[in-house]
Short mmCIF file of C-alpha atoms and ligand atoms in Angstrom, two decimals:
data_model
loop_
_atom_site.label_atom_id
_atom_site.label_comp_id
_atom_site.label_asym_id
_atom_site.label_seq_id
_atom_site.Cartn_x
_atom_site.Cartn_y
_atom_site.Cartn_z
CA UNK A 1 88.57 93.63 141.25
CA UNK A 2 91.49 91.49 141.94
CA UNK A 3 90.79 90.86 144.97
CA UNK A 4 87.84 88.95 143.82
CA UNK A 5 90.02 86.88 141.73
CA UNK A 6 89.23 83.06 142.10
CA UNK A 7 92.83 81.84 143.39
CA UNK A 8 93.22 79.69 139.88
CA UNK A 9 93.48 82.91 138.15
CA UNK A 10 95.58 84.81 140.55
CA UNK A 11 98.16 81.83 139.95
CA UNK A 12 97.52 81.79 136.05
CA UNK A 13 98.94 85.22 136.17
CA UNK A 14 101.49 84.06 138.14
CA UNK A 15 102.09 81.36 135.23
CA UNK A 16 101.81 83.80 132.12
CA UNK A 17 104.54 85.81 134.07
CA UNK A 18 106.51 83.19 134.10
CA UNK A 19 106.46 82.49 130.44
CA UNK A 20 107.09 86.08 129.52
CA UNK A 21 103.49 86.72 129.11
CA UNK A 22 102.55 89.33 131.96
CA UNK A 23 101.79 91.87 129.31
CA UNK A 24 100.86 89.50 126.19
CA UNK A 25 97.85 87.81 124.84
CA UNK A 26 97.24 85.16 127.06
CA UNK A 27 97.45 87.22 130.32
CA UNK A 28 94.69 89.67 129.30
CA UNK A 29 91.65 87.62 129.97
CA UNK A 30 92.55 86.15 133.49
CA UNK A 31 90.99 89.99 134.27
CA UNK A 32 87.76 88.88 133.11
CA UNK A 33 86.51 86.93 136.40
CA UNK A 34 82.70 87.25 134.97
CA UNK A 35 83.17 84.52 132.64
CA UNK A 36 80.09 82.80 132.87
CA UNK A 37 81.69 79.15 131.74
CA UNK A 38 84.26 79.29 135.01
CA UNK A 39 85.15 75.83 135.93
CA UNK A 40 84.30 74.10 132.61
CA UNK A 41 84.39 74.14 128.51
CA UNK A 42 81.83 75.99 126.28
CA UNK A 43 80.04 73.70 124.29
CA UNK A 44 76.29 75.15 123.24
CA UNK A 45 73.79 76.65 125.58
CA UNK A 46 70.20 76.46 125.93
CA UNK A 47 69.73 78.14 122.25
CA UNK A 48 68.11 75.65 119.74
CA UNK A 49 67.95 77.39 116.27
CA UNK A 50 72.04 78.59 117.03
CA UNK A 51 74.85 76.80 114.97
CA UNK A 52 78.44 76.84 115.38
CA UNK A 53 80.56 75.80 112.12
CA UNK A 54 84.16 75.73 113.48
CA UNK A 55 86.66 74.01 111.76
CA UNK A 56 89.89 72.56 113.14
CA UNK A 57 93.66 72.25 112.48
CA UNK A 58 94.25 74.44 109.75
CA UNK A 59 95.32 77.00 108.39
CA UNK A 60 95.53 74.42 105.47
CA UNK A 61 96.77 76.11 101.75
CA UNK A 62 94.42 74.10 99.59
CA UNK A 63 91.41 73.97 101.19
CA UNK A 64 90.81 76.91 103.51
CA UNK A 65 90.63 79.39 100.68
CA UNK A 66 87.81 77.06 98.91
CA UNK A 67 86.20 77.08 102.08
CA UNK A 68 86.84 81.28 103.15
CA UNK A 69 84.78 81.19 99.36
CA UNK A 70 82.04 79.20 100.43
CA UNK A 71 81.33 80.96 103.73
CA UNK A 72 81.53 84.40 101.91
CA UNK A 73 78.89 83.55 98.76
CA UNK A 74 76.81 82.74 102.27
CA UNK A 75 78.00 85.44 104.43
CA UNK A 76 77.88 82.87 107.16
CA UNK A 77 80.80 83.60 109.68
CA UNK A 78 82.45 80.25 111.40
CA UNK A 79 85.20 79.73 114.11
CA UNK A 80 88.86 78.50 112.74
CA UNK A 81 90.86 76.78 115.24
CA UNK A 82 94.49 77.21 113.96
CA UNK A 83 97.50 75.01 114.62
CA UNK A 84 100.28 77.49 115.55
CA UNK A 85 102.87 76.06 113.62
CA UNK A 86 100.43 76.13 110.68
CA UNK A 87 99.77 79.52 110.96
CA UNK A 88 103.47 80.37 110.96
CA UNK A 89 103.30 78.57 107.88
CA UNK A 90 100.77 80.65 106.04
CA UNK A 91 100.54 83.90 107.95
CA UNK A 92 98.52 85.65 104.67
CA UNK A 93 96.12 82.74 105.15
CA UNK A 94 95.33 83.45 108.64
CA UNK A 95 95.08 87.31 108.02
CA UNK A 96 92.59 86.59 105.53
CA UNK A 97 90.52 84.41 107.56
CA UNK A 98 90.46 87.28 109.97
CA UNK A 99 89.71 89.86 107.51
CA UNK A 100 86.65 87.87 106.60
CA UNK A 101 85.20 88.28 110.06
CA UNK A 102 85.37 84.79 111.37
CA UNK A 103 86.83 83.86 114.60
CA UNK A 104 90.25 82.82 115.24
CA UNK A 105 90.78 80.03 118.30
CA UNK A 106 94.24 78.34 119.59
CA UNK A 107 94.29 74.32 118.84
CA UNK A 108 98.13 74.61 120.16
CA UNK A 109 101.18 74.56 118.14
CA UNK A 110 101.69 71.06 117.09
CA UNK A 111 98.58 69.62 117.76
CA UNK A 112 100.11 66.52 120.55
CA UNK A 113 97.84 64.65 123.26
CA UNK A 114 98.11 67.54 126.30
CA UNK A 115 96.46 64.62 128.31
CA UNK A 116 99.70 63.24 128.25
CA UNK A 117 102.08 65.92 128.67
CA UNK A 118 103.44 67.95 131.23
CA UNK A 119 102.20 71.39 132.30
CA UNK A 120 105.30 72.86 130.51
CA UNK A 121 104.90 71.76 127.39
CA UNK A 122 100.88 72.77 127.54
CA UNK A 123 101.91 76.15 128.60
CA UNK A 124 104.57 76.73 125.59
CA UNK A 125 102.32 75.22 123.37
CA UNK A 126 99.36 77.43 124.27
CA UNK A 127 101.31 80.39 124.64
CA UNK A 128 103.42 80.60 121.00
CA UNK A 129 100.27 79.97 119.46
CA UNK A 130 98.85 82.60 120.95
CA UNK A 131 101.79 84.67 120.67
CA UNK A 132 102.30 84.01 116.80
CA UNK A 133 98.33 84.56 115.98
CA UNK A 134 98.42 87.90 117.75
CA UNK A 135 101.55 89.27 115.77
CA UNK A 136 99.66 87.83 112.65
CA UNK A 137 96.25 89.34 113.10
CA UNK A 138 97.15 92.04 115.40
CA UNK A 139 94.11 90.62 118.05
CA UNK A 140 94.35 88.51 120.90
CA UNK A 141 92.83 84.40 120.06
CA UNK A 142 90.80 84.29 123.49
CA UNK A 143 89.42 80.72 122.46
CA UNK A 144 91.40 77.10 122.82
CA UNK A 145 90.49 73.91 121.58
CA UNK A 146 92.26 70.96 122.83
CA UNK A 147 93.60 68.61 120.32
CA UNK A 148 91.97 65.28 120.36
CA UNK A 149 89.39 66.77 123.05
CA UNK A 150 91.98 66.15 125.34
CA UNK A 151 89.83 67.37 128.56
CA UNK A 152 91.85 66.30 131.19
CA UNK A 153 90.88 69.36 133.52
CA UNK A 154 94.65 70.08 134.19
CA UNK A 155 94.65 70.99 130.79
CA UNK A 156 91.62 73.38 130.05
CA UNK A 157 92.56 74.69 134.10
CA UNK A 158 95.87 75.66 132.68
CA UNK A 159 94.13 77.25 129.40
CA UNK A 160 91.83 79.11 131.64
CA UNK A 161 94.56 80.21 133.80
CA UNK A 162 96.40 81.50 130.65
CA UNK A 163 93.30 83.34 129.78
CA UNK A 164 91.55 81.58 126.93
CA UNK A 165 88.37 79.73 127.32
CA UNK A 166 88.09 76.13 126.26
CA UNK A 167 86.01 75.09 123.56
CA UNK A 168 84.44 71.54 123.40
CA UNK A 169 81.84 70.43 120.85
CA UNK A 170 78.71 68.96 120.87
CA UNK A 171 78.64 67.81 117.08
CA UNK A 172 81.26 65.43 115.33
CA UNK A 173 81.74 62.53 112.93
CA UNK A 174 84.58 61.34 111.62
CA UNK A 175 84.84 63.59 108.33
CA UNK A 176 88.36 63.59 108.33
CA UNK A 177 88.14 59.75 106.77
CA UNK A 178 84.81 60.02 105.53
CA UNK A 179 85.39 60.63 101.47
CA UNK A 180 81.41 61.37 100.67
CA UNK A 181 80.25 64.88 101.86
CA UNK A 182 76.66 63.75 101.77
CA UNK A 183 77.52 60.80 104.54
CA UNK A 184 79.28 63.64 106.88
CA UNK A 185 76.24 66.35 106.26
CA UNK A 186 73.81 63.07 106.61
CA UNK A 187 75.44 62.26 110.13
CA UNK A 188 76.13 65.86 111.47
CA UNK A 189 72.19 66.84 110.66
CA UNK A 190 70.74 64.01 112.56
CA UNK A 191 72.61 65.24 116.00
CA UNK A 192 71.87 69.00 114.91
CA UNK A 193 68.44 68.11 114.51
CA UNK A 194 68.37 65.70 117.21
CA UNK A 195 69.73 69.08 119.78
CA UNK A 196 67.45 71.73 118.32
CA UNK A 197 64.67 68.97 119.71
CA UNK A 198 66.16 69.07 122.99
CA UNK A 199 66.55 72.78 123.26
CA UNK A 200 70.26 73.36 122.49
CA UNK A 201 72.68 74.56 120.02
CA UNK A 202 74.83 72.92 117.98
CA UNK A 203 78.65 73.51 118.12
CA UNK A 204 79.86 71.74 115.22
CA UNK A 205 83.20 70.13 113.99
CA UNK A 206 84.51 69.91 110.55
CA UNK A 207 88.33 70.15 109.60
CA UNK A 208 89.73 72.21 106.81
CA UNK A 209 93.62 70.70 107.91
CA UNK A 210 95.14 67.81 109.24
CA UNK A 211 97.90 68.05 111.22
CA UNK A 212 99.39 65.05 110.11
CA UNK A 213 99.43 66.72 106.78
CA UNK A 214 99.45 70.59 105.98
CA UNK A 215 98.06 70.08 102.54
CA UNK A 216 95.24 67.34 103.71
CA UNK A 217 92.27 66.59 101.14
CA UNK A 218 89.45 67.85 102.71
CA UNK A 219 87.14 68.27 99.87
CA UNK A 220 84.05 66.35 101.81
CA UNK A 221 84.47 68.23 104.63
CA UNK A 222 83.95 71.90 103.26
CA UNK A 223 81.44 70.68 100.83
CA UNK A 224 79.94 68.92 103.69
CA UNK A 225 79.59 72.53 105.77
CA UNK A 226 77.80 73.86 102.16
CA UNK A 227 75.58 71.11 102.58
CA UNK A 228 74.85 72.12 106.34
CA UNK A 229 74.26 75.78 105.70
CA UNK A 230 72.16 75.06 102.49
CA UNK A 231 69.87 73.20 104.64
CA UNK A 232 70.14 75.52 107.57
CA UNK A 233 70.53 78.62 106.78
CA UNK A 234 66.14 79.16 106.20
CA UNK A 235 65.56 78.03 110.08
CA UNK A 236 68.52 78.79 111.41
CA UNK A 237 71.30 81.11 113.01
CA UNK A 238 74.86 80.57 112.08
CA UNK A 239 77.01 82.20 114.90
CA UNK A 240 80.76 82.31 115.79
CA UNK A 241 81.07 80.24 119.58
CA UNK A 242 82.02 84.45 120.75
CA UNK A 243 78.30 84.77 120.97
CA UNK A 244 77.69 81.83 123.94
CA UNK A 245 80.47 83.19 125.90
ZN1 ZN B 1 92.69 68.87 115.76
#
């Protein structure tokens, strides 16, 4: 099996050792060279009817529990990309996301522009968040999200070669300044809609944090995803992004 290794793997290993890694989180999945998305990001396939709620830079101490509510009274599970040094910061919070089913992805420690920094600092910010969520929840985060959608490919090649698979999006507004949940729903269901049309599912992009702010209001945003699943839930499939590895 190794020796089928694409070389950019053999070298992440070579990486994660580096770091300390070799037997950790982020080494485990450079053994999984069937990953159908080698050489890019995940962002939707070919599955119109499929929705992705995943919500980014949280854990946040206000607003993720009212959300963790909402998804339950729905049992609709969603993907939570945590900021490492946020989930250090609430470690119950993160364990109960977790214990709720949903998905737990790596949005890096502090949340900088990896475009602009050095492969270093992408490494040690990838790796102590996944470090930190594994002692939390006891189970590897296989998933990253860049911050910003930084997609310089250095950056998701270096995720890839620490084992996690990037995850883009396909769905966004700007919720985080938008103060009217109806606007955000309003402008997120015209692209959903607009994708199921053209055959594909929707990977979609709310924020329960900031990470400018721990405590950020984010109100809109989570009554905005009630919104979305209210109207979606009768002709639709609500799925963690797991299921389009
Ligand atoms: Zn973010």
């Amino acid at each position: 099996m190794f020796a089928s290794l694409p070389s950019e793997f053999s070298s992440g290993l070579g990486a994660a050792a580096g770091l300390g890694l070799a037997a950790g989180v982020c080494a485990y999945a450079a053994l999984w060279p069937g990953s159908r998305i080698f050489g890019s990001a995940l962002v939707a396939p070919e599955q119109p009817g499929e929705l992705a709620l995943t919500f980014d830079d949280g854990p946040n101490p206000v607003w993720t529990p009212r959300l963790l509510e909402i998804l339950a009274r729905h049992d609709v599970r969603a993907t939570f990309f945590l900021l490492g040094s946020r989930a250090q910061a609430e470690p119950e919070m993160v364990r109960s996301i977790a214990a709720a089913g949903h998905l737990i992805g790596n949005h890096s420690w502090s949340h900088p522009n990896l475009a602009l920094r050095g492969r270093k600092r992408i490494q040690e910010e990838l790796a102590w968040t996944c470090d930190r969520l594994e002692q939390i929840t006891g189970a590897p985060a296989k998933f990253f999200r860049p911050p910003f959608g930084a997609r310089r490919p250095a950056v998701l090649r270096l995720a890839r070669e620490m084992g996690m698979v990037p995850v883009l999006w396909n769905t966004m507004t700007s919720d985080w300044s938008e103060p009217a949940a109806e606007r955000i729903a309003q402008r997120l269901t015209r692209k959903i809609d607009r994708l199921t049309r053209q055959g594909r599912a929707a990977n979609i992009v709310l924020h329960d944090g900031g990470h400018l702010d721990s405590g950020a209001y984010r109100e809109p945003s989570i009554a905005a995803a009630a919104l979305l699943i209210a109207r979606y839930k009768p002709t639709h499939r609500f799925v963690t992004v797991d299921a389009w590895e």
